[in-house]
Amino acid sequence: MDAVTAGPLGRPGAAELAERLGDPLAALFAPRGRRIDLTPLPFTPRADAPAALRVNDSAGRPLAAILCSAPEAPGMVQRAMSRALEARALLGADAARPILEPLMQGQVRGLSYAVLPWCDSPSTLRPLWWLQRRALRPALLDWLHRVAVATAREPAPDDIERRFAAPLRHVAALPAAGEPVRHAAAQAIERLARGVWQPRTVLMHGDLWKGNVLLRPAPFGTPRLNWAERFVIIDWAGADMHGHAFYDLVRLSRSLGLPAGTLRAEVARHCAVLGCAPRDAMSSLLAALGQIGLALEHFPPAQYAHMVEQCCATLAPAISS
């Protein structure tokens, strides 16, 4: 739909969004005049986190979700939708299945918003999540491998410095990082300079963890979708079409509690696609972490340094000989 703009920046509530978007939402979900309403959903308590609302039918059943940017980052939702569209174009129809397309999008009081098909969060009940996690692991890992196959590219010469050398120097000089991490970054710089490691870029989501994995609901009376068809990846605002390999794999591995042997096998699969040695999986990971560190935005520095240590500690056993 066209942009809806008015007034100064400020996070609109459910009542205002219902008033401003009521007619197009009704046309989309209730063409026969049935009532719909909006229910606020919990959201991450970050200054730049979008507000989330659920669109319900008259019986309270969820139809869609509305994301509306925060005043601190008014274009974030639009950026996420734009990058999701770019990612879909890179991947092709089959691999793009987990990336939702917005039903409508625009602006409210200068804040970008999007309406997306409703999907369920994984269970918060530990026994049920354990079963879901076990079923989701192979589907998500196979998808990540297909992403690498579809999007692996040789970086342009100018990108070697910007995307790899400079971020690695950042990590090598990071005071809060441990000596092993700084040493690994220095080694990666040396291997890059000598041409021993010739990095390739891939589509990188940038925040791939359980919280950004949703499940398409299985409509009543229809055949059940398998897990590869059900899972959805959301929050593409930080995605990079020419990003770093292994970062998404390591973040997902931590979130899903991937066994060490499984992670080792997945690293080997990705190394085969990228034509690199296992030790340079760490080089790519450190370059990704360095690039994040060079543009932290609202990410607290102490939390960033902790993430660097955790990610490296997760990958290290998977590349040891």
Coordinates of C-alpha atoms in Angstrom, one line a residue:
M1 CA 0.0 0.0 0.0
D2 CA 1.1 3.6 -0.3
A3 CA 2.9 5.3 2.6
V4 CA 0.7 6.7 5.5
T5 CA 2.5 9.6 7.0
A6 CA 1.6 12.3 9.5
G7 CA 3.0 14.1 12.5
P8 CA 6.3 13.8 14.4
L9 CA 8.2 10.6 15.1
G10 CA 6.9 8.5 18.0
R11 CA 6.0 4.8 18.4
P12 CA 2.3 4.4 17.6
G13 CA 0.3 2.1 19.8
A14 CA -2.2 -0.6 18.8
A15 CA -5.1 1.8 18.8
E16 CA -3.5 4.3 16.5
L17 CA -2.3 1.5 14.1
A18 CA -5.8 0.1 14.1
E19 CA -7.2 3.5 13.2
R20 CA -4.6 4.3 10.5
L21 CA -4.4 0.8 9.0
G22 CA -7.9 -0.4 9.7
D23 CA -9.4 -0.1 6.2
P24 CA -6.5 -1.7 4.3
L25 CA -6.2 -4.5 6.9
A26 CA -10.0 -5.1 6.7
A27 CA -9.8 -5.2 3.0
L28 CA -6.9 -7.7 3.2
F29 CA -8.3 -10.0 5.9
A30 CA -12.0 -9.3 6.4
P31 CA -13.5 -8.4 3.0
R32 CA -17.0 -9.4 4.2
G33 CA -17.0 -6.9 7.1
R34 CA -15.9 -9.3 9.8
R35 CA -14.2 -7.6 12.7
I36 CA -10.4 -7.7 13.2
D37 CA -8.4 -6.4 16.1
L38 CA -4.7 -5.8 17.0
T39 CA -2.9 -7.2 20.1
P40 CA 0.5 -6.0 21.2
L41 CA 3.2 -8.7 21.3
P42 CA 6.3 -8.8 23.5
F43 CA 9.4 -7.4 21.9
T44 CA 13.1 -7.2 22.6
P45 CA 13.8 -4.4 25.1
R46 CA 16.4 -2.7 22.8
A47 CA 16.1 1.0 21.9
D48 CA 15.9 0.2 18.2
A49 CA 13.7 -2.9 18.4
P50 CA 10.5 -2.7 16.3
A51 CA 7.1 -3.0 18.0
A52 CA 5.1 -6.1 17.1
L53 CA 1.4 -6.6 17.0
R54 CA -0.8 -9.5 16.1
V55 CA -3.8 -9.1 13.7
N56 CA -6.6 -11.3 15.0
D57 CA -9.9 -12.3 13.4
S58 CA -13.2 -12.0 15.3
A59 CA -12.6 -15.3 17.0
G60 CA -9.2 -14.2 18.3
R61 CA -7.3 -16.4 15.8
P62 CA -4.0 -14.9 14.5
L63 CA -4.0 -13.7 10.9
A64 CA -0.8 -11.7 10.5
A65 CA 1.9 -9.7 12.4
I66 CA 2.6 -6.0 12.1
L67 CA 6.1 -4.8 12.7
C68 CA 6.6 -1.1 13.3
S69 CA 10.0 0.6 13.6
A70 CA 11.1 2.4 16.8
P71 CA 11.7 6.1 16.7
E72 CA 15.4 5.4 17.3
A73 CA 15.6 3.5 14.0
P74 CA 12.7 4.6 11.9
G75 CA 13.8 2.8 8.8
M76 CA 14.6 -0.5 10.3
V77 CA 11.5 -2.4 9.2
Q78 CA 11.8 -1.1 5.7
R79 CA 15.5 -2.1 5.6
A80 CA 14.6 -5.6 6.8
M81 CA 11.9 -6.0 4.1
S82 CA 14.3 -4.6 1.4
R83 CA 17.1 -6.9 2.4
A84 CA 14.8 -9.9 2.6
L85 CA 13.7 -9.2 -1.0
E86 CA 17.3 -9.0 -2.1
A87 CA 18.0 -12.3 -0.4
R88 CA 15.0 -14.0 -2.1
A89 CA 16.3 -12.8 -5.4
L90 CA 19.8 -14.2 -4.8
L91 CA 18.5 -17.6 -3.6
G92 CA 15.9 -18.5 -6.1
A93 CA 12.4 -19.8 -5.5
D94 CA 13.2 -23.0 -3.6
A95 CA 15.9 -21.7 -1.2
A96 CA 13.9 -18.5 -0.7
R97 CA 10.9 -20.4 0.8
P98 CA 11.8 -19.5 4.4
I99 CA 11.9 -15.8 3.7
L100 CA 8.5 -14.2 4.1
E101 CA 7.1 -11.6 1.7
P102 CA 5.2 -8.7 3.2
L103 CA 1.5 -8.5 2.6
M104 CA 1.7 -4.7 2.8
Q105 CA 4.1 -2.1 4.0
G106 CA 4.6 1.6 4.3
Q107 CA 5.0 4.4 7.0
V108 CA 3.1 5.6 9.9
R109 CA 4.2 9.0 11.4
G110 CA 7.6 8.5 9.7
L111 CA 8.1 5.0 11.1
S112 CA 8.3 2.1 8.6
Y113 CA 6.0 -0.8 9.1
A114 CA 5.2 -4.1 7.4
V115 CA 2.4 -6.7 7.7
L116 CA 3.6 -10.3 7.4
P117 CA 1.8 -13.6 7.3
W118 CA 1.3 -15.0 10.8
C119 CA 3.8 -17.7 11.9
D120 CA 4.2 -19.4 15.3
S121 CA 7.2 -19.2 17.6
P122 CA 8.9 -22.4 18.6
S123 CA 7.5 -23.8 21.8
T124 CA 8.7 -22.3 25.1
L125 CA 8.0 -25.7 26.9
R126 CA 11.3 -27.4 27.2
P127 CA 10.2 -31.0 26.3
L128 CA 8.3 -29.8 23.2
W129 CA 11.2 -27.4 22.1
W130 CA 13.6 -30.3 22.5
L131 CA 11.5 -32.3 20.0
Q132 CA 11.1 -29.3 17.7
R133 CA 14.8 -28.5 17.8
R134 CA 15.7 -32.1 16.9
A135 CA 13.4 -32.0 13.9
L136 CA 14.5 -28.4 12.8
R137 CA 18.3 -29.0 13.0
P138 CA 18.7 -30.9 9.7
A139 CA 16.2 -28.7 7.9
L140 CA 18.0 -25.5 9.0
L141 CA 21.5 -26.9 8.4
D142 CA 20.6 -28.1 4.9
W143 CA 19.1 -24.7 4.1
L144 CA 22.3 -22.9 5.3
H145 CA 24.4 -25.2 3.1
R146 CA 22.1 -24.4 0.1
V147 CA 22.6 -20.7 0.8
A148 CA 26.3 -21.1 0.6
V149 CA 26.1 -23.0 -2.6
A150 CA 23.8 -20.5 -4.2
T151 CA 25.6 -17.3 -3.1
A152 CA 29.3 -18.0 -2.7
R153 CA 31.2 -15.4 -4.7
E154 CA 34.8 -14.2 -5.1
P155 CA 34.9 -10.7 -3.5
A156 CA 35.9 -7.7 -5.7
P157 CA 39.6 -6.6 -5.1
D158 CA 38.5 -3.5 -3.2
D159 CA 36.3 -5.6 -0.9
I160 CA 39.3 -7.6 0.4
E161 CA 40.5 -4.7 2.4
R162 CA 37.1 -3.4 3.5
R163 CA 35.4 -6.7 4.3
F164 CA 38.3 -8.9 5.5
A165 CA 41.5 -7.1 6.3
A166 CA 40.1 -4.1 8.2
P167 CA 37.7 -6.2 10.3
L168 CA 40.4 -8.6 11.2
R169 CA 42.7 -5.8 12.3
H170 CA 39.9 -4.6 14.5
V171 CA 39.7 -8.0 16.3
A172 CA 43.4 -8.4 16.5
A173 CA 43.6 -5.1 18.4
L174 CA 40.4 -5.6 20.5
P175 CA 41.5 -5.2 24.1
A176 CA 38.5 -7.1 25.5
A177 CA 39.2 -10.2 23.4
G178 CA 41.4 -12.9 24.8
E179 CA 45.0 -13.5 23.5
P180 CA 44.0 -16.6 21.6
V181 CA 41.3 -14.7 19.6
R182 CA 43.7 -11.8 18.9
H183 CA 46.4 -14.3 17.8
A184 CA 43.9 -16.1 15.5
A185 CA 43.0 -12.8 13.9
A186 CA 46.6 -11.9 13.4
Q187 CA 47.2 -15.3 11.7
A188 CA 44.2 -14.7 9.4
I189 CA 45.6 -11.3 8.4
E190 CA 48.9 -13.0 7.5
R191 CA 47.3 -15.8 5.5
L192 CA 45.2 -13.3 3.7
A193 CA 48.2 -11.2 2.8
R194 CA 50.1 -14.2 1.5
G195 CA 47.2 -15.4 -0.6
V196 CA 47.0 -18.7 1.3
W197 CA 43.5 -17.9 2.3
Q198 CA 41.4 -16.6 -0.6
P199 CA 38.0 -15.7 1.0
R200 CA 34.7 -15.9 -0.6
T201 CA 31.5 -14.0 0.4
V202 CA 28.0 -15.5 0.9
L203 CA 24.6 -14.3 1.9
M204 CA 24.8 -13.7 5.6
H205 CA 21.6 -13.2 7.7
G206 CA 23.6 -11.7 10.6
D207 CA 21.4 -12.7 13.5
L208 CA 20.5 -16.3 13.0
W209 CA 19.3 -17.8 16.2
K210 CA 16.2 -19.5 17.7
G211 CA 14.5 -16.2 18.2
N212 CA 14.5 -15.5 14.5
V213 CA 13.1 -18.9 13.5
L214 CA 9.3 -19.2 13.2
L215 CA 7.0 -22.0 12.1
R216 CA 4.3 -21.7 9.5
P217 CA 1.0 -23.0 10.9
A218 CA -0.4 -26.1 9.4
P219 CA -4.0 -25.3 8.3
F220 CA -6.6 -27.6 9.7
G221 CA -7.7 -30.4 7.4
T222 CA -4.6 -30.0 5.1
P223 CA -1.6 -32.4 4.9
R224 CA 1.0 -31.5 7.4
L225 CA 4.0 -29.6 6.1
N226 CA 7.4 -31.1 6.7
W227 CA 9.9 -29.2 8.8
A228 CA 11.8 -28.0 5.7
E229 CA 8.6 -26.3 4.5
R230 CA 7.5 -25.0 7.8
F231 CA 10.4 -23.0 9.2
V232 CA 10.7 -19.3 8.4
I233 CA 13.7 -16.9 9.0
I234 CA 12.8 -13.4 10.1
D235 CA 14.6 -10.1 10.9
W236 CA 16.7 -9.5 7.8
A237 CA 17.7 -5.9 8.8
G238 CA 21.3 -6.9 9.4
A239 CA 21.6 -9.1 6.4
D240 CA 24.6 -8.8 4.0
M241 CA 24.3 -10.0 0.4
H242 CA 28.1 -10.3 0.3
G243 CA 28.7 -11.3 3.9
H244 CA 31.0 -13.7 5.7
A245 CA 30.8 -17.5 5.8
F246 CA 30.4 -19.5 9.0
Y247 CA 29.0 -16.7 11.2
D248 CA 25.4 -17.8 10.7
L249 CA 26.4 -21.4 11.1
V250 CA 28.1 -20.7 14.4
R251 CA 25.3 -18.5 15.8
L252 CA 22.7 -21.1 14.8
S253 CA 24.9 -23.9 16.3
R254 CA 25.0 -22.2 19.6
S255 CA 21.2 -21.5 19.7
L256 CA 20.3 -25.1 18.6
G257 CA 22.8 -26.8 20.9
L258 CA 24.5 -28.5 17.9
P259 CA 26.6 -31.5 18.9
A260 CA 30.4 -31.0 18.3
G261 CA 30.5 -33.8 15.7
T262 CA 27.6 -32.3 13.8
L263 CA 29.1 -28.8 13.7
R264 CA 32.4 -30.3 12.5
A265 CA 30.6 -32.1 9.7
E266 CA 28.8 -28.9 8.7
V267 CA 32.0 -26.8 8.7
A268 CA 33.6 -29.4 6.4
R269 CA 30.6 -29.2 4.1
H270 CA 30.9 -25.4 3.9
C271 CA 34.6 -25.5 3.5
A272 CA 34.1 -27.7 0.4
V273 CA 31.7 -25.2 -1.1
L274 CA 34.0 -22.3 -0.3
G275 CA 37.3 -24.0 -1.3
C276 CA 39.0 -23.1 2.0
A277 CA 40.9 -25.0 4.7
P278 CA 39.1 -25.7 8.0
R279 CA 41.3 -23.2 9.8
D280 CA 40.1 -20.5 7.6
A281 CA 36.6 -21.1 8.8
M282 CA 37.9 -19.2 11.8
S283 CA 39.3 -16.5 9.6
S284 CA 35.9 -15.9 8.0
L285 CA 34.2 -15.9 11.4
L286 CA 36.7 -13.4 12.8
A287 CA 36.2 -11.2 9.8
A288 CA 32.5 -11.3 10.3
L289 CA 32.9 -10.4 14.0
G290 CA 35.3 -7.6 13.2
Q291 CA 32.8 -6.1 10.7
I292 CA 30.1 -6.2 13.3
G293 CA 32.5 -4.5 15.8
L294 CA 33.2 -1.7 13.3
A295 CA 29.5 -0.8 13.2
L296 CA 28.0 -1.6 16.6
E297 CA 25.1 0.9 16.5
H298 CA 23.0 0.0 19.6
F299 CA 25.0 -3.2 20.4
P300 CA 26.7 -2.8 23.9
P301 CA 30.5 -3.1 23.5
A302 CA 30.8 -5.5 26.5
Q303 CA 28.2 -7.8 25.0
Y304 CA 29.9 -7.7 21.7
A305 CA 33.3 -8.7 23.2
H306 CA 31.5 -11.6 25.0
M307 CA 29.9 -12.7 21.7
V308 CA 33.3 -12.7 20.0
E309 CA 34.7 -15.0 22.7
Q310 CA 31.7 -17.3 22.6
C311 CA 31.6 -17.7 18.8
C312 CA 35.3 -18.5 18.6
A313 CA 35.1 -21.0 21.5
T314 CA 32.2 -22.7 19.7
L315 CA 34.0 -23.0 16.4
A316 CA 37.5 -23.9 17.7
P317 CA 36.8 -27.6 18.4
A318 CA 35.2 -28.1 15.0
I319 CA 38.4 -27.1 13.2
S320 CA 41.0 -28.7 15.4
S321 CA 42.8 -31.6 13.8

